[in-house]
PDB file of C-alpha atoms in Angstrom:
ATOM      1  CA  UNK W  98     -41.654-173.489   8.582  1.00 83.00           C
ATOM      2  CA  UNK W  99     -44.313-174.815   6.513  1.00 85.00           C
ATOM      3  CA  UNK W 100     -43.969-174.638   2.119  1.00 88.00           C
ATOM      4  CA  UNK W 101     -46.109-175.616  -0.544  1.00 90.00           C
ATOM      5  CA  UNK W 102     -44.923-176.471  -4.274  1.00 91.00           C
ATOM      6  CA  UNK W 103     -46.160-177.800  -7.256  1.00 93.00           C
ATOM      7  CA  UNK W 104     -45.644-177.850 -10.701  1.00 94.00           C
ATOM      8  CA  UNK W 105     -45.085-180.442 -14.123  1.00 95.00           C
ATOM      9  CA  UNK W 106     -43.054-180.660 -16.511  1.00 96.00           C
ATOM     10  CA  UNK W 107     -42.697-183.294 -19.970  1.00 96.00           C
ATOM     11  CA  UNK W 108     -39.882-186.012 -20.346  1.00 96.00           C
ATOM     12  CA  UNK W 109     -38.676-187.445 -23.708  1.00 95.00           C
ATOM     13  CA  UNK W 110     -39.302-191.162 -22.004  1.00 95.00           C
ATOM     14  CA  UNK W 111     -42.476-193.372 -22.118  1.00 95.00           C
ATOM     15  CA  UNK W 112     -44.907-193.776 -18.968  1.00 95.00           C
ATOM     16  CA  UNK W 113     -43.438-197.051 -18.640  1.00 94.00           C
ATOM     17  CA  UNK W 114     -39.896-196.033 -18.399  1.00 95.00           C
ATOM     18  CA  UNK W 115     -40.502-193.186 -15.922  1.00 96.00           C
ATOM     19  CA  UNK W 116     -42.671-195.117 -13.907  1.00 96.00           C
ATOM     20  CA  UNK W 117     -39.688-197.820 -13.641  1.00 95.00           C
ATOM     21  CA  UNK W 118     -37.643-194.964 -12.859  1.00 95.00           C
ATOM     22  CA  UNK W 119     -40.081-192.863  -9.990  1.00 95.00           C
ATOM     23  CA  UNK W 120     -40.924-196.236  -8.174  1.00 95.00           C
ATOM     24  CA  UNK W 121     -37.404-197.278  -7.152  1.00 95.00           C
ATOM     25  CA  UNK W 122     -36.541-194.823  -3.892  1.00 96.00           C
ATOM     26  CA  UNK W 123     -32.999-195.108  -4.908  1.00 95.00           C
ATOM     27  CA  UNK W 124     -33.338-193.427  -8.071  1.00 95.00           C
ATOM     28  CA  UNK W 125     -35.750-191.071  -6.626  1.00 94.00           C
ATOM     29  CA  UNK W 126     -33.177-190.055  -4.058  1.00 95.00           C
ATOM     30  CA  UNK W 127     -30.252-189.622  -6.364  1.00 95.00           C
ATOM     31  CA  UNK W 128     -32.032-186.549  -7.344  1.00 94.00           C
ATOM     32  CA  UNK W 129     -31.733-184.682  -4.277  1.00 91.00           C
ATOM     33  CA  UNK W 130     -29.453-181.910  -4.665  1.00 90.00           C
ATOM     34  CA  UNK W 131     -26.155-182.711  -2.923  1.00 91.00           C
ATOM     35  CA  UNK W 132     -27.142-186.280  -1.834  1.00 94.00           C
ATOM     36  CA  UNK W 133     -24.493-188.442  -0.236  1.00 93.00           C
ATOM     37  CA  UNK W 134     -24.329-191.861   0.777  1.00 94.00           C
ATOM     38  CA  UNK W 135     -27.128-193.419  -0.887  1.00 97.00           C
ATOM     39  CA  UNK W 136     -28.091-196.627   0.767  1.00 97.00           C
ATOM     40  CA  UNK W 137     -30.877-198.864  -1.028  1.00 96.00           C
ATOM     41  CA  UNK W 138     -33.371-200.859   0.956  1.00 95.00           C
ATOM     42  CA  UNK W 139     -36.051-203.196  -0.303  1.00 87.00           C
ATOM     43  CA  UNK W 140     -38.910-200.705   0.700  1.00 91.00           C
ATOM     44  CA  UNK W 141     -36.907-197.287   1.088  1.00 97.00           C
ATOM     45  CA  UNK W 142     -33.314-195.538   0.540  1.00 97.00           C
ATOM     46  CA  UNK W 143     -31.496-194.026   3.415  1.00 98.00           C
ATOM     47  CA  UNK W 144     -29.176-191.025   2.724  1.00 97.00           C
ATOM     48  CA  UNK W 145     -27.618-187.911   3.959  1.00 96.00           C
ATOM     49  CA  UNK W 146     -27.605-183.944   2.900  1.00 93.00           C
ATOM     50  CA  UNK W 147     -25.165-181.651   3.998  1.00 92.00           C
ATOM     51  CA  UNK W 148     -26.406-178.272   5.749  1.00 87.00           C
ATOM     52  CA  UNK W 149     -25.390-175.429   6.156  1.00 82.00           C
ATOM     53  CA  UNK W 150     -27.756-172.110   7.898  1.00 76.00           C
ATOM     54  CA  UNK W 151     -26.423-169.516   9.344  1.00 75.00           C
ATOM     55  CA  UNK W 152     -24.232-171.027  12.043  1.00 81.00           C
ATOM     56  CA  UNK W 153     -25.736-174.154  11.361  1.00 83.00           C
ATOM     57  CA  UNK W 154     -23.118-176.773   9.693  1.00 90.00           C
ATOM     58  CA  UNK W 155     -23.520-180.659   9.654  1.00 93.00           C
ATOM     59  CA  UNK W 156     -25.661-183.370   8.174  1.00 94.00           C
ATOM     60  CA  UNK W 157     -29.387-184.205   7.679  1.00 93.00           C
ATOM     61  CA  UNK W 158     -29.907-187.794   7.457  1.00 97.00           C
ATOM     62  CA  UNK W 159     -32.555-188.347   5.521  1.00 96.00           C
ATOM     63  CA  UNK W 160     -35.091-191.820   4.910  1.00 97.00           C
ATOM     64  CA  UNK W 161     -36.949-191.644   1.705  1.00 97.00           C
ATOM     65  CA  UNK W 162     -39.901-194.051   1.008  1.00 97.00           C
ATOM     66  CA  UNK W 163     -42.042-194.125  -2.444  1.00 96.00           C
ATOM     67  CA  UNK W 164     -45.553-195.251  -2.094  1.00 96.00           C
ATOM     68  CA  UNK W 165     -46.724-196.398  -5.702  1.00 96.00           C
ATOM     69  CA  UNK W 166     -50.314-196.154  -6.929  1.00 96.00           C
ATOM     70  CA  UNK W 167     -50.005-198.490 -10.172  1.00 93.00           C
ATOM     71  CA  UNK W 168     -53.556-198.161 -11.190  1.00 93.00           C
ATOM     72  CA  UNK W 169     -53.952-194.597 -10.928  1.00 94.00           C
ATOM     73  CA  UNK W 170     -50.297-193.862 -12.105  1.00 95.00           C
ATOM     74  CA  UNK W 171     -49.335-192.122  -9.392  1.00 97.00           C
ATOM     75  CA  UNK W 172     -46.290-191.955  -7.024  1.00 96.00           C
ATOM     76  CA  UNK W 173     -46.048-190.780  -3.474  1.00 95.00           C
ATOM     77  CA  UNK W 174     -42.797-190.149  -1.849  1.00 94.00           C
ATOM     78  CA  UNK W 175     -41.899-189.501   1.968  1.00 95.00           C
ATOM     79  CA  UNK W 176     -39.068-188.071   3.117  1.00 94.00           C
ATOM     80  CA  UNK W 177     -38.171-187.825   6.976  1.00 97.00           C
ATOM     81  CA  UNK W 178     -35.105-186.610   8.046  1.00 95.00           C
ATOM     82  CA  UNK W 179     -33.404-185.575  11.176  1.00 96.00           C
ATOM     83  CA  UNK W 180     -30.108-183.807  12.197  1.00 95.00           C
ATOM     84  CA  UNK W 181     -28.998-180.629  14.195  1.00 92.00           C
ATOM     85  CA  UNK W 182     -31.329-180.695  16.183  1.00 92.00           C
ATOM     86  CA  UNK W 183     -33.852-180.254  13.478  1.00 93.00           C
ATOM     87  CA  UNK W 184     -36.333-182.643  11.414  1.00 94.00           C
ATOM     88  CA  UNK W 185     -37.775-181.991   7.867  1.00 91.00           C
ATOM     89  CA  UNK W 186     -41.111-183.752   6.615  1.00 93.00           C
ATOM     90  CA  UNK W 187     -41.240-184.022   2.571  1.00 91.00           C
ATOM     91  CA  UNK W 188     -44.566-185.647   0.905  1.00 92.00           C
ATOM     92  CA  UNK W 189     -44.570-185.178  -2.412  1.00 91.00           C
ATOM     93  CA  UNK W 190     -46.569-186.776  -5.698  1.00 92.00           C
ATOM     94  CA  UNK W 191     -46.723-187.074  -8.654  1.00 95.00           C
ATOM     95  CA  UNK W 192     -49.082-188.091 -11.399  1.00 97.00           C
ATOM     96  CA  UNK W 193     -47.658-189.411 -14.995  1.00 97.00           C
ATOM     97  CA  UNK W 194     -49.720-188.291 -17.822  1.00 97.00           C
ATOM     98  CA  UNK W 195     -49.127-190.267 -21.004  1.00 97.00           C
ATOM     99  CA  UNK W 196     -48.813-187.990 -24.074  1.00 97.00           C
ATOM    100  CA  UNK W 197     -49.362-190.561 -26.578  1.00 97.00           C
ATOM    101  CA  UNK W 198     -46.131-189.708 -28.424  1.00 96.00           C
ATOM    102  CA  UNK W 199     -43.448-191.281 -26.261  1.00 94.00           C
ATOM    103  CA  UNK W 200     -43.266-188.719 -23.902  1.00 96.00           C
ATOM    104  CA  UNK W 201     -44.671-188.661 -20.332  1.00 97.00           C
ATOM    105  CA  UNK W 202     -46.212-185.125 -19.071  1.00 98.00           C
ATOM    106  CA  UNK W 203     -45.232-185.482 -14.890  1.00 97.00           C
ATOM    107  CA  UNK W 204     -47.816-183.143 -12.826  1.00 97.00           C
ATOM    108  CA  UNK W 205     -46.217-182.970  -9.087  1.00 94.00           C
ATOM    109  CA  UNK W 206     -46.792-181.220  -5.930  1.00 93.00           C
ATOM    110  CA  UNK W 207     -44.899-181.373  -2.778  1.00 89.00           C
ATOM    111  CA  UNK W 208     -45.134-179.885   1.156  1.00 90.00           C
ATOM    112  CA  UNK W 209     -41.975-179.835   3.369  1.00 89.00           C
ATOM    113  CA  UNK W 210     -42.190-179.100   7.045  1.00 90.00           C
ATOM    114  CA  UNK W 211     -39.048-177.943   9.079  1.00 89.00           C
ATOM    115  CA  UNK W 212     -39.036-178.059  12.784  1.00 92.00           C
ATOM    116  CA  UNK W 213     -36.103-177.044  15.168  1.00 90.00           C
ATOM    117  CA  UNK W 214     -33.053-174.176  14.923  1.00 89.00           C
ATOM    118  CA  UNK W 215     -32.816-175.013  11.109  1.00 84.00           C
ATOM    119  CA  UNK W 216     -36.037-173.297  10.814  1.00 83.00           C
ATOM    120  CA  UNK W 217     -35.241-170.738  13.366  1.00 80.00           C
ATOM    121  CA  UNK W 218     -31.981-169.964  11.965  1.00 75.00           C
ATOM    122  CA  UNK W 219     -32.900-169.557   8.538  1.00 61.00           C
ATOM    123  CA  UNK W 220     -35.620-167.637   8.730  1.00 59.00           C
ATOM    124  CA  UNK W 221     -37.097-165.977   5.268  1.00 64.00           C
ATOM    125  CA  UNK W 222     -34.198-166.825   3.443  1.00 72.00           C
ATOM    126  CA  UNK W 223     -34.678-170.656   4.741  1.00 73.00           C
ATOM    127  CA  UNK W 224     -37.847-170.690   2.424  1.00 79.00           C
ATOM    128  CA  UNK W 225     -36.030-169.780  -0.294  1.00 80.00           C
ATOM    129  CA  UNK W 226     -33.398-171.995  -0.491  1.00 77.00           C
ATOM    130  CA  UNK W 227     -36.125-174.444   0.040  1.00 78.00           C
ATOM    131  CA  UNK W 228     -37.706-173.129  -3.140  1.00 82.00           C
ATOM    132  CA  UNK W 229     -34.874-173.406  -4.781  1.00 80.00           C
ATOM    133  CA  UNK W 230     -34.002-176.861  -3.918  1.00 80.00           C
ATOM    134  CA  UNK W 231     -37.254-178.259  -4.879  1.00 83.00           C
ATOM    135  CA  UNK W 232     -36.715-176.661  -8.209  1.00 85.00           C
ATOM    136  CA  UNK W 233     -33.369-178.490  -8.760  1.00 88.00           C
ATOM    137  CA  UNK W 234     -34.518-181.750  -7.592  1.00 89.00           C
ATOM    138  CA  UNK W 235     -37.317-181.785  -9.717  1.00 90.00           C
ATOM    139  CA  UNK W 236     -34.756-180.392 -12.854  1.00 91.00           C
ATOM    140  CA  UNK W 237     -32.505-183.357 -11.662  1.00 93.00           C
ATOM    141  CA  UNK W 238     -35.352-185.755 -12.152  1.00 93.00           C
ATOM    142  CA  UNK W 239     -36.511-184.327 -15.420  1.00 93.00           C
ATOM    143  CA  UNK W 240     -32.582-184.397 -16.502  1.00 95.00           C
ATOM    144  CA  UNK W 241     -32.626-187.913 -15.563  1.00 94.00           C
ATOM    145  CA  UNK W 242     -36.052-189.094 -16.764  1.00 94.00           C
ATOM    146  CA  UNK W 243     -34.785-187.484 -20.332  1.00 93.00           C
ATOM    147  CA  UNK W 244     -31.558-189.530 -20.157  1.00 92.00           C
ATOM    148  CA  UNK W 245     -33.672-192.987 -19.475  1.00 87.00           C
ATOM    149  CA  UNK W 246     -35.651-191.850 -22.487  1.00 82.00           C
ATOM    150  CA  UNK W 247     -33.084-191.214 -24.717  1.00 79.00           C
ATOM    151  CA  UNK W 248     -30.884-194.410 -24.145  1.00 77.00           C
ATOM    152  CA  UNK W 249     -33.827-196.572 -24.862  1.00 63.00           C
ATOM    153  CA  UNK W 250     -34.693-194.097 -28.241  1.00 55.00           C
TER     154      UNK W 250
END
């Protein structure tokens, strides 16, 4: 199974606080829905997602890296994971946008690959749920990017 997002969306925090934020894989990986055992690394963040498909129930574990272009604001992340027999390929990126007003406009897009039973299993309503996670990680990221904002306001 192959999927395709993209979308943006404005925070209440300057470029410079967001871009703090985006560039730490950590952070980043904090916003994955259902995230456990974050692990930080100099370079990357190692973590795990539960899973559950049809019949399917365990763990993904899941190594996140952020690739940072400073100049042209903009942040790459990579996101391999493996478990159940299964792997998962995220790149995703995003480009900050400063609005001139304290506020940072975040334009993203994303492709996730699923290989094994997990996509198998999960079939059309797999792609959903994928849809719908991408949507809450990048709401958890916008809720967090707001929060950064408004403790330095």
């Amino acid at each position: 199974m192959q999927l395709q997002e993209s979308g943006e969306f404005q925070v209440r925090a300057s470029p410079a606080v967001v871009w703090a934020f985006v560039t730490r894989p950590e952070q980043v990986a904090r916003c994955l829905p259902e995230v456990q055992d974050i692990r930080a690394h100099a370079d990357h963040a190692e973590a795990r997602v539960p899973v559950r498909a049809g019949l399917l129930r365990g763990n993904l574990g899941l190594r996140l890296e952020v690739q940072p272009d400073d100049p042209a604001q903009r942040v790459g992340v990579r996101v391999q994971g493996a478990g159940l027999g299964s792997t998962l390929t995220l790149q995703a990126g995003a480009t900050l946008g400063d609005n001139g007003d304290g506020t940072t406009t975040l334009r993203w897009q994303g492709e996730v690959q699923v290989r094994g039973p997990l996509a198998s299993v999960g079939g059309g309503r797999l792609e959903s749920r994928a849809r719908a996670l991408i949507e809450r990680t990048f709401g958890n990221l916008q809720t967090q990017l707001n929060a950064a904002g408004d403790t330095l306001a």
